[in-house]
Amino acid sequence: MDPSQVKIPPMKDLTIDNITENVIRINSLCPDPRTKYLFERLVTHIHDFARETRLSTEEWMTAIDFLTAVGQKCDDLRQEFILLSDTLGLSLLVDSIDHPKPAGVTEGTVLGPFHTHDAQTVEFGTSIHKDPDGETLLTVCTVKDTAGKPIAGAQVDIWEGDSKGFYDVQYADRSGPDGRCVMHTDNEGLFWFKAIVPVPYPIPHDGPVGKMLKMLHRHPYRPAHMHFMIGKEGYDKLITALYARGDPYETSDAVFGVKETLVIDFGSATAEMAQKYGVKEGCKTCTYDFTLITEAEANALREEKAMKAMAAQGKKMKLYQGLPVPDVD
Amino acid sequence: MDPSQVKIPPMKDLTIDNITENVIRINSLCPDPRTKYLFERLVTHIHDFARETRLSTEEWMTAIDFLTAVGQKCDDLRQEFILLSDTLGLSLLVDSIDHPKPAGVTEGTVLGPFHTHDAQTVEFGTSIHKDPDGETLLTVCTVKDTAGKPIAGAQVDIWEGDSKGFYDVQYADRSGPDGRCVMHTDNEGLFWFKAIVPVPYPIPHDGPVGKMLKMLHRHPYRPAHMHFMIGKEGYDKLITALYARGDPYETSDAVFGVKETLVIDFGSATAEMAQKYGVKEGCKTCTYDFTLITEAEANALREEKAMKAMAAQGKKMKLYQGLPVPDVD
């Protein structure tokens, strides 16, 4: 690079007290206003964290080593940084910000690290698990809009651990997707399949995040649940899960995902249901009506909440591609 | 784990507004007060960052992917997370906090990602580079205490890039240390060796941190310098560097390390020096007197500054193993 092209205001002798403003000034060469704002807040918070804690070099090095180990634990089927974000409550927070739900709309929750993109599209009624030890859970759900109108052709992505509490991706000899599927709602907004009764399980805790939880004296368990991701053009994508009521970890989820509206009581298949859906009478059942918000409604609500939150912080902001940036005119 | 052993206060239905206090409450199961305080501040800042920016799921995922790539770029000879910390100004900040220097003591600066532990211990006068294109720089320095008394037997670790601006570890065919050495001061506090005239160079920018700098429209250059790490029992370890005055990047260092007291003018060897040190007359010279602070003085100063900073923030703190923690009696 030609040194004459340096466009940075001269800086030298940076100290505890003036380094933050200098780093922000350099980063503000960035022409994208949103990126510039994100880095301004990021640098401010990272520096304030170090200043407020008087972070030592040894602690900093421990953090460097930890983050390196988290990155190196990741592969195609394991995302340790998502796990870290989940266990620090960041994932749930971001989901809550990005997918605001007015009353009556199904709440979202953490995606978690186990969603994959290789699940097969299946017909209604399919047993999504090969697990011979799983107790069948007949699952019959609908997807509707806020007016109660069925949404046909919505894509529903489902993933669930097995009877031992493991997802397919946690087995070293995984040969393909298991305990997961994709289906599409019919004209009544209905979809149904055979899952298994979910069990509580620990998030993968053989890596750096597990060590962190142990150091914090936290348990790594999630209450029993089944994941759903529901999308349809024109609607805000719903990432959620249904939780089994009464689970011992219902109020201490390691990733903070449980919401009362997503906790359900399993039912029991009547003779009529048993015949209709091809299960045994008395088979456990999971029924739920998912309600989606349109993308337009979600965008309007997200923007309204963003501007309200900014105003509450006393910040003069405007929207740029739907996200807040400083209004500097 | 036995669910009856769950020691977490019941939580459910966490929202944008209450998740932070809940995550902090869970983490406060940690018995170590310093770790607990670090996590309290960390979670607060990460969550505030997301709330203040209204971080979107897409932006969050970009960050997850970025951090993963940073971790995966690391290996035994490359530390991309240190590079990230350096380019965000965090490394210099932490060094300034951890190694306070009263007036008259040599200032510290960023360690950077190129220090290794395999440098050989050499005799005075050694040429530390095999580089045939480097211009010899006779380097003659002393190490003294704040009273001006020589410190004998201090271990001095030196590392420097070559004439092309690369450190040995940046060469794929590196067979061993080059451009680095360890020596020990004599009874006069003296050490001397032959380096080469340093040149400005870009920090490694073929990885995720390089992409980040490009996105921010920042250049990756560091002004020409040579690194020194000086340690002796009873003294605060000095991590510093000397910078060549007039370098085109002197006031725009990509990692914020330049301090006026560390910028030097190279001299020229007199006939007498040439004979004494076995170099050509007119050979460039680098001379510097390093001043170390004792560990006891550094600890006292660090603790004093920490408590002052805490008081300025209105926080009631106490010291725990030399670092601040909340004073909750």
XYZ file of C-alpha atoms in Angstrom:
658
model
C 0.000 0.000 0.000
C 1.140 3.513 -0.827
C 1.716 5.276 2.518
C 0.480 8.545 1.031
C -2.913 6.868 0.845
C -3.136 6.609 4.632
C -6.353 8.374 5.541
C -6.095 8.028 9.304
C -5.745 11.012 11.575
C -2.293 10.947 13.207
C -2.230 8.958 16.434
C 0.481 7.906 18.821
C 0.883 7.538 22.582
C -2.465 5.871 23.052
C -3.450 5.325 26.665
C -6.134 3.643 28.753
C -8.136 6.834 28.450
C -7.829 7.749 24.778
C -7.426 4.477 22.901
C -11.148 3.874 22.476
C -11.847 7.119 20.644
C -8.838 6.505 18.390
C -9.879 2.963 17.446
C -13.399 4.209 16.742
C -12.006 7.009 14.581
C -9.969 4.584 12.482
C -12.889 2.211 12.088
C -15.079 5.079 10.996
C -13.238 5.035 7.656
C -15.749 2.267 6.907
C -18.300 3.625 4.420
C -21.190 1.433 5.559
C -23.085 3.247 8.323
C -24.435 0.091 9.968
C -21.019 -1.637 10.101
C -19.511 1.570 11.424
C -22.125 1.750 14.192
C -21.680 -1.941 15.098
C -17.907 -1.499 15.417
C -18.287 1.696 17.401
C -20.480 -0.078 19.962
C -18.351 -3.253 19.878
C -15.079 -1.442 20.529
C -16.678 0.688 23.237
C -18.038 -2.360 25.058
C -14.888 -4.484 24.727
C -12.742 -1.622 25.991
C -15.162 -0.712 28.779
C -15.160 -4.359 29.830
C -11.362 -4.344 30.121
C -11.331 -0.991 31.913
C -14.141 -1.888 34.340
C -12.578 -5.192 35.284
C -8.950 -4.008 35.056
C -8.460 -7.110 32.931
C -5.050 -8.671 33.455
C -2.771 -9.951 30.705
C -3.121 -13.451 32.138
C -6.932 -13.270 32.046
C -6.795 -11.858 28.520
C -4.549 -14.747 27.428
C -6.967 -17.226 29.038
C -9.742 -15.645 26.958
C -7.626 -15.790 23.770
C -6.914 -19.483 24.384
C -10.578 -20.156 25.182
C -11.889 -18.463 22.024
C -9.268 -20.271 19.947
C -10.375 -23.606 21.416
C -14.026 -22.742 20.740
C -13.225 -22.007 17.095
C -11.175 -25.147 16.706
C -13.940 -27.316 18.172
C -16.219 -26.284 15.296
C -16.673 -28.459 12.239
C -19.395 -29.116 9.679
C -21.603 -30.738 12.310
C -20.642 -28.887 15.469
C -20.870 -25.168 16.129
C -19.264 -24.416 19.485
C -19.582 -20.629 19.047
C -23.368 -20.970 18.764
C -23.242 -23.061 21.924
C -21.254 -20.309 23.618
C -23.744 -17.690 22.460
C -26.626 -19.907 23.646
C -25.148 -20.469 27.106
C -24.466 -16.751 27.557
C -28.078 -15.924 26.730
C -27.095 -13.977 23.625
C -28.889 -16.249 21.159
C -32.239 -15.907 22.885
C -31.756 -12.155 23.162
C -30.955 -11.728 19.463
C -33.913 -13.907 18.500
C -36.185 -11.793 20.705
C -34.912 -8.587 19.088
C -35.043 -9.855 15.513
C -38.337 -11.686 15.716
C -40.718 -9.627 17.828
C -44.036 -11.373 18.441
C -47.234 -9.574 19.302
C -49.660 -11.353 21.636
C -51.333 -14.314 19.975
C -48.373 -15.116 17.722
C -46.286 -18.204 18.549
C -43.161 -17.192 20.429
C -39.714 -18.015 19.099
C -36.800 -19.539 20.927
C -33.175 -20.527 20.387
C -32.217 -22.288 17.164
C -29.462 -24.187 18.963
C -26.486 -25.824 17.314
C -28.213 -28.944 15.947
C -30.161 -27.757 12.941
C -28.758 -29.182 9.691
C -29.569 -28.586 6.051
C -29.681 -32.202 4.962
C -33.035 -33.289 6.409
C -35.222 -35.131 3.900
C -38.615 -33.902 2.771
C -41.160 -36.501 3.882
C -44.857 -37.297 3.623
C -47.284 -36.872 6.512
C -47.216 -39.756 8.947
C -43.523 -40.538 8.587
C -41.626 -41.776 11.649
C -38.706 -39.391 11.719
C -36.560 -41.532 14.051
C -34.890 -44.878 13.395
C -34.283 -45.155 17.174
C -35.799 -48.521 18.298
C -35.961 -47.385 21.937
C -37.982 -44.197 21.389
C -41.572 -44.018 22.630
C -43.758 -42.893 19.734
C -45.146 -39.373 20.006
C -47.860 -38.686 17.460
C -47.444 -35.030 16.518
C -50.330 -33.208 14.843
C -50.015 -29.475 14.346
C -51.370 -26.624 12.298
C -49.879 -23.389 10.981
C -52.180 -20.384 10.798
C -52.001 -16.634 10.390
C -53.051 -14.124 13.041
C -56.605 -14.145 11.684
C -56.765 -17.907 12.224
C -56.590 -18.652 8.506
C -54.609 -21.805 7.640
C -51.290 -21.252 5.899
C -50.917 -23.862 3.157
C -47.550 -24.909 1.753
C -45.512 -23.653 4.703
C -42.180 -25.445 4.979
C -41.763 -27.065 8.375
C -38.314 -28.159 9.489
C -38.301 -30.482 12.523
C -35.374 -31.815 14.534
C -35.276 -33.757 17.764
C -32.808 -35.765 19.861
C -33.226 -39.523 20.276
C -34.259 -41.557 23.324
C -30.714 -41.247 24.742
C -30.787 -37.467 24.408
C -28.483 -37.266 21.396
C -28.989 -35.692 17.995
C -27.870 -37.638 14.929
C -24.931 -35.261 14.417
C -23.536 -36.245 17.795
C -22.816 -39.793 16.611
C -19.398 -40.257 15.059
C -20.783 -42.896 12.669
C -23.664 -40.711 11.388
C -24.439 -41.870 7.859
C -27.268 -39.441 7.159
C -30.064 -37.437 8.745
C -32.084 -39.077 11.525
C -34.561 -37.537 13.946
C -35.173 -34.707 11.523
C -37.336 -33.997 8.486
C -38.923 -31.329 6.347
C -42.618 -31.346 5.465
C -45.119 -28.906 3.997
C -48.514 -27.969 5.399
C -51.650 -28.971 3.491
C -54.563 -26.693 2.601
C -55.810 -26.825 6.191
C -52.390 -25.673 7.437
C -51.942 -29.161 8.905
C -48.856 -31.344 9.172
C -48.344 -34.535 11.156
C -45.694 -37.143 11.767
C -44.395 -39.587 14.326
C -41.694 -38.274 16.630
C -40.543 -39.820 19.900
C -41.230 -38.594 23.389
C -38.330 -36.187 23.923
C -36.015 -36.512 26.894
C -33.877 -33.932 28.692
C -30.245 -33.973 27.623
C -27.001 -32.145 28.229
C -25.764 -29.827 25.524
C -22.409 -31.093 24.216
C -20.151 -30.442 27.178
C -16.984 -32.252 26.209
C -15.558 -29.052 24.706
C -14.519 -25.587 25.883
C -18.110 -24.432 26.529
C -18.649 -27.468 28.764
C -15.514 -26.513 30.695
C -16.840 -22.990 31.063
C -20.158 -24.230 32.449
C -18.324 -26.459 34.898
C -16.168 -23.553 36.056
C -19.359 -21.530 36.582
C -20.953 -24.437 38.496
C -23.770 -24.562 35.947
C -25.383 -27.763 34.698
C -25.474 -28.342 30.931
C -29.029 -29.698 30.689
C -31.898 -28.720 28.460
C -35.452 -29.810 29.267
C -37.084 -32.261 26.825
C -38.205 -30.515 23.632
C -38.668 -30.756 19.894
C -37.502 -28.050 17.447
C -39.578 -26.474 14.691
C -38.622 -23.958 12.026
C -41.566 -22.785 9.963
C -41.243 -20.622 6.863
C -43.492 -19.399 4.125
C -42.951 -16.541 1.721
C -44.469 -13.352 3.087
C -44.295 -14.555 6.706
C -41.625 -13.982 9.341
C -39.741 -17.240 9.763
C -40.597 -18.884 13.084
C -37.782 -20.656 14.923
C -39.210 -22.296 17.988
C -39.529 -25.469 20.075
C -42.159 -27.223 22.146
C -41.238 -28.232 25.689
C -42.679 -31.100 27.762
C -44.331 -29.778 30.913
C -42.936 -31.024 34.203
C -39.421 -31.635 32.968
C -36.927 -31.403 35.845
C -34.971 -28.767 33.914
C -38.016 -26.760 32.827
C -36.934 -23.739 34.872
C -33.164 -24.065 34.534
C -32.578 -24.564 30.807
C -28.836 -24.214 30.099
C -29.636 -22.054 27.055
C -32.549 -20.035 28.475
C -35.071 -21.144 25.841
C -38.210 -22.125 27.769
C -41.322 -19.971 27.447
C -44.588 -20.811 29.144
C -46.570 -20.620 25.885
C -44.291 -23.283 24.408
C -44.630 -25.723 27.314
C -47.232 -28.331 26.497
C -48.968 -31.319 28.047
C -48.738 -34.441 25.939
C -52.084 -36.104 25.280
C -53.058 -39.696 24.644
C -54.402 -41.040 21.335
C -58.098 -41.941 21.403
C -59.317 -44.987 19.491
C -60.471 -42.703 16.702
C -57.089 -40.922 16.488
C -55.263 -44.243 16.677
C -57.128 -45.458 13.622
C -56.875 -42.176 11.727
C -53.112 -41.758 12.244
C -52.035 -45.393 12.401
C -50.778 -45.446 15.972
C -51.695 -47.515 19.000
C -54.565 -46.321 21.173
C -53.063 -44.500 24.191
C -49.991 -43.472 22.190
C -48.710 -40.132 23.483
C -49.688 -37.150 21.374
C -48.350 -33.662 20.825
C -50.741 -31.143 19.326
C -50.088 -27.463 18.753
C -51.361 -24.624 16.609
C -48.554 -22.393 15.399
C -49.442 -18.811 14.516
C -47.209 -16.832 12.167
C -46.916 -13.090 11.734
C -46.406 -11.646 8.248
C -43.007 -10.358 7.288
C -44.437 -6.862 6.828
C -45.953 -6.890 10.329
C -42.736 -8.257 11.838
C -40.606 -5.639 10.065
C -42.874 -2.820 11.180
C -42.887 -4.110 14.761
C -39.102 -4.642 14.815
C -38.489 -1.138 13.497
C -40.973 0.412 15.904
C -39.385 -1.373 18.875
C -35.875 -0.474 17.679
C -36.666 3.224 17.421
C -38.423 3.172 20.803
C -35.422 1.489 22.434
C -33.059 4.006 20.823
C -35.179 6.930 21.996
C -35.235 5.475 25.516
C -31.416 5.537 25.421
C -31.523 9.174 24.345
C -29.995 8.381 20.965
C -30.833 10.232 17.770
C -31.070 7.420 15.258
C -32.547 6.621 11.868
C -33.181 3.353 10.079
C -30.783 2.099 7.438
C -31.909 -1.055 5.659
C -34.298 -1.603 8.554
C -31.665 -1.346 11.284
C -30.743 1.630 13.455
C -27.744 3.839 12.715
C -26.838 7.230 14.185
C -28.738 10.093 12.581
C -25.844 12.455 12.041
C -27.012 14.640 9.110
C -26.796 -34.990 36.715
C -29.395 -35.395 39.421
C -32.084 -32.770 38.731
C -32.612 -32.338 42.452
C -29.132 -30.842 42.521
C -30.215 -27.922 40.356
C -29.337 -24.829 42.342
C -30.683 -22.257 39.947
C -33.566 -19.982 40.836
C -36.548 -20.846 38.628
C -36.569 -18.972 35.330
C -38.722 -19.076 32.258
C -40.155 -16.580 29.765
C -36.935 -14.626 29.476
C -37.237 -11.447 27.432
C -35.081 -8.675 26.007
C -35.493 -6.873 29.311
C -34.925 -9.594 31.896
C -32.546 -12.106 30.309
C -29.380 -10.308 31.436
C -30.183 -10.438 35.150
C -31.115 -14.113 34.833
C -27.904 -15.091 33.056
C -25.897 -13.184 35.643
C -27.792 -14.945 38.430
C -27.000 -18.386 37.015
C -23.347 -17.512 36.500
C -23.142 -16.288 40.072
C -23.206 -19.922 41.194
C -19.482 -19.672 40.435
C -17.585 -19.649 43.743
C -14.624 -17.604 42.502
C -15.384 -13.910 43.042
C -13.128 -12.662 40.265
C -14.535 -15.072 37.641
C -18.040 -14.151 38.779
C -17.295 -10.445 38.358
C -15.710 -10.977 34.916
C -18.770 -12.907 33.719
C -21.153 -10.350 35.172
C -19.473 -7.557 33.222
C -19.022 -9.725 30.109
C -22.677 -10.751 29.933
C -23.812 -7.192 30.639
C -21.663 -5.784 27.842
C -22.497 -8.461 25.289
C -26.205 -8.091 25.964
C -26.066 -4.291 26.000
C -24.236 -4.426 22.680
C -27.046 -6.507 21.149
C -29.738 -4.308 22.687
C -28.098 -1.012 21.703
C -27.544 -2.092 18.118
C -30.726 -4.172 17.825
C -28.428 -6.848 16.467
C -30.098 -8.914 13.761
C -29.933 -12.691 13.481
C -28.092 -12.279 10.174
C -25.477 -10.004 11.743
C -25.138 -12.387 14.696
C -24.580 -15.303 12.295
C -21.945 -13.260 10.421
C -20.175 -12.745 13.770
C -20.422 -16.468 14.631
C -18.921 -17.367 11.250
C -16.210 -14.730 11.634
C -15.164 -15.887 15.114
C -15.159 -19.497 13.934
C -12.895 -18.571 11.012
C -10.580 -16.650 13.358
C -10.270 -19.706 15.623
C -9.685 -22.028 12.726
C -6.945 -19.812 11.282
C -4.911 -20.343 14.460
C -2.152 -22.930 14.660
C 1.107 -23.379 16.553
C 2.694 -20.476 14.705
C -0.254 -18.191 14.017
C -2.589 -16.618 16.555
C -5.405 -14.869 14.698
C -7.311 -14.027 17.910
C -4.323 -12.037 19.191
C -4.292 -10.278 15.829
C -7.991 -9.499 16.261
C -7.380 -8.194 19.767
C -4.439 -6.127 18.505
C -6.397 -4.547 15.647
C -9.296 -3.668 17.948
C -6.943 -1.891 20.354
C -7.690 -4.346 23.156
C -4.146 -5.690 23.454
C -2.611 -2.275 23.976
C -5.328 -1.397 26.471
C -4.801 -4.561 28.533
C -1.040 -4.055 28.494
C -1.510 -0.479 29.708
C -3.764 -1.651 32.540
C -1.596 -4.589 33.585
C 1.781 -2.896 33.296
C 1.426 0.669 34.581
C 4.599 2.700 34.150
C 5.442 5.742 36.178
C 7.388 8.513 34.442
C 10.973 7.520 33.719
C 10.192 3.822 33.277
C 10.296 2.391 29.740
C 6.787 2.170 28.329
C 5.335 -1.132 27.181
C 3.537 -1.910 23.965
C 1.756 -4.773 22.198
C 3.324 -8.229 22.298
C 1.878 -9.008 18.866
C 1.389 -12.488 17.462
C 4.998 -13.249 16.493
C 6.767 -14.039 19.719
C 7.822 -17.700 19.923
C 9.381 -19.788 22.653
C 12.067 -21.460 20.559
C 14.560 -18.614 20.180
C 18.139 -19.631 20.990
C 20.201 -18.116 23.755
C 23.168 -16.380 22.114
C 26.372 -14.528 22.998
C 26.754 -10.760 22.633
C 27.547 -9.702 19.085
C 25.564 -12.423 17.351
C 23.862 -11.593 14.051
C 20.313 -12.715 14.757
C 19.248 -12.802 11.081
C 20.339 -15.163 8.310
C 18.698 -12.751 5.802
C 21.407 -11.815 3.225
C 19.488 -8.685 2.146
C 19.184 -7.080 5.564
C 21.156 -3.911 6.336
C 23.073 -4.493 9.578
C 21.817 -2.547 12.581
C 24.240 -2.644 15.482
C 22.074 -2.680 18.599
C 23.631 -1.736 21.936
C 21.308 -1.358 24.913
C 21.288 -1.345 28.677
C 18.764 -2.424 31.269
C 18.601 -0.403 34.486
C 16.349 0.125 37.445
C 14.618 3.397 38.281
C 17.636 4.527 40.312
C 19.827 4.099 37.242
C 21.508 0.997 38.643
C 22.371 -1.657 36.026
C 20.316 -4.842 36.174
C 22.635 -7.785 35.565
C 21.420 -11.150 34.320
C 18.122 -9.883 32.931
C 16.765 -12.160 30.206
C 16.192 -10.247 26.983
C 14.032 -11.772 24.284
C 14.327 -10.083 20.877
C 12.343 -10.707 17.711
C 12.255 -8.815 14.448
C 10.970 -9.244 10.886
C 13.392 -9.634 7.972
C 14.234 -7.233 5.159
C 11.036 -8.224 3.312
C 8.901 -7.480 6.369
C 8.256 -11.095 7.329
C 8.894 -12.942 10.560
C 10.410 -16.435 10.359
C 7.084 -18.009 11.363
C 5.464 -16.544 8.264
C 7.540 -18.766 5.988
C 5.970 -22.137 5.232
C 9.422 -23.772 5.081
C 10.599 -22.420 8.463
C 13.133 -24.909 9.795
C 13.919 -23.097 13.054
C 14.120 -19.700 14.711
C 15.520 -16.797 12.684
C 15.452 -13.075 13.424
C 15.068 -13.807 17.107
C 17.258 -14.609 20.090
C 17.538 -14.579 23.844
C 20.486 -13.015 25.666
C 21.310 -11.953 29.200
C 22.624 -8.608 30.376
C 26.136 -8.386 31.821
C 27.144 -6.711 35.070
C 26.792 -3.287 33.454
C 23.213 -4.142 32.414
C 24.478 -4.199 28.833
C 23.528 -6.414 25.915
C 24.379 -6.032 22.245
C 23.864 -7.856 18.970
C 23.496 -7.326 15.250
C 19.937 -6.917 14.001
C 18.916 -5.545 10.638
C 17.345 -2.186 9.892
C 13.627 -2.937 10.359
C 11.099 -2.189 7.621
C 7.375 -1.497 7.819
C 5.228 -4.507 7.033
C 1.597 -5.544 6.898
C 0.286 -7.758 9.687
C -0.845 -11.100 8.227
C -3.911 -10.054 6.266
C -4.719 -13.171 4.289
C -7.127 -14.336 7.001
C -10.389 -13.202 8.589
C -8.770 -10.252 10.415
C -7.373 -9.014 7.087
C -10.880 -9.202 5.611
C -12.199 -7.235 8.566
C -9.594 -4.498 8.081
C -10.442 -4.339 4.377
C -14.147 -4.019 5.163
C -13.296 -1.175 7.556
C -11.109 0.488 4.881
C -8.106 0.237 7.219
C -4.560 -0.543 6.078
C -2.767 -3.486 7.741
C 0.661 -1.848 8.138
C 2.897 -1.530 11.142
C 5.766 0.954 11.176
C 9.296 -0.518 11.268
C 10.208 -1.793 14.737
C 12.062 -4.391 16.769
C 10.481 -6.263 19.727
C 12.003 -6.679 23.181
C 10.772 -8.626 26.181
C 12.891 -8.093 29.272
C 12.471 -10.071 32.461
C 14.335 -10.464 35.709
C 13.070 -11.868 38.973
C 11.716 -9.121 41.186
C 11.014 -6.790 38.232
C 7.807 -6.290 36.256
C 8.300 -7.960 32.881
C 8.692 -5.348 30.148
C 7.111 -6.117 26.772
C 7.992 -3.354 24.383
C 9.378 -2.405 20.967
C 11.529 0.319 19.471
C 10.211 2.174 16.436
C 12.199 3.882 13.681
C 11.418 7.601 13.532
C 9.978 8.909 10.285
C 8.316 5.684 9.215
C 5.366 6.397 6.899
C 3.101 4.421 9.244
C 4.428 5.958 12.462
C 1.092 7.612 13.224
C -1.262 4.991 11.786
C -0.012 1.692 13.238
C -2.607 -1.022 12.547
C -2.256 -2.267 16.119
C -1.926 1.096 17.926
C 1.490 0.344 19.451
C 3.592 3.450 18.789
C 4.617 5.641 21.719
C 6.811 8.691 21.339
C 9.280 7.494 24.006
C 9.824 4.315 21.979
C 10.480 6.091 18.666
C 14.212 6.395 18.092
C 16.670 7.854 15.626
C 19.192 5.363 14.346
C 22.791 6.474 14.676
C 25.901 5.681 12.677
C 28.883 3.689 13.978
C 32.001 5.731 14.588
C 35.418 4.285 13.794
C 35.839 3.456 17.450
C 32.478 1.690 17.672
C 33.155 -0.130 14.421
C 36.311 -1.583 15.869
C 34.818 -2.345 19.268
C 31.731 -4.136 17.941
C 33.136 -5.587 14.731
C 30.961 -3.684 12.264
C 31.757 -1.345 9.389
C 32.234 2.330 10.133
C 28.979 4.123 9.283
C 26.930 1.029 10.060
C 23.512 2.037 11.407
C 23.165 1.811 15.164
C 20.313 1.462 17.600
C 21.009 2.403 21.194
C 18.519 2.517 24.020
C 18.482 2.395 27.802
C 15.602 0.340 29.126
C 14.368 1.131 32.631
C 12.468 -1.503 34.601
C 10.139 -1.066 37.548
C 10.163 -3.618 40.352
C 7.315 -6.083 40.608
C 6.376 -4.692 44.017
C 6.191 -1.138 42.632
C 4.200 -2.291 39.605
C 1.757 -4.250 41.776
C 1.235 -1.319 44.111
C 0.718 1.062 41.193
C -1.635 -1.338 39.396
C -3.722 -1.806 42.520
C -3.797 1.906 43.270
C -4.906 2.717 39.720
C -7.501 -0.070 39.770
C -9.087 1.160 42.990
C -9.042 4.764 41.737
C -10.742 3.736 38.492
C -13.350 1.731 40.424
C -14.045 4.648 42.752
C -14.406 6.957 39.731
C -17.106 4.582 38.449
C -18.827 4.773 41.818
C -18.209 1.094 42.509
C -17.590 -0.329 45.954
C -14.802 -2.800 45.306
C -12.042 -4.639 47.090
C -8.957 -6.432 45.836
C -8.930 -10.207 45.483
C -5.570 -11.665 44.465
C -4.615 -8.181 43.328
C -7.623 -7.670 41.070
C -10.859 -5.835 41.795
C -14.062 -7.632 42.771
C -17.282 -6.199 44.198
C -17.072 -5.523 47.920
C -20.257 -7.147 49.088
C -19.052 -7.738 52.647
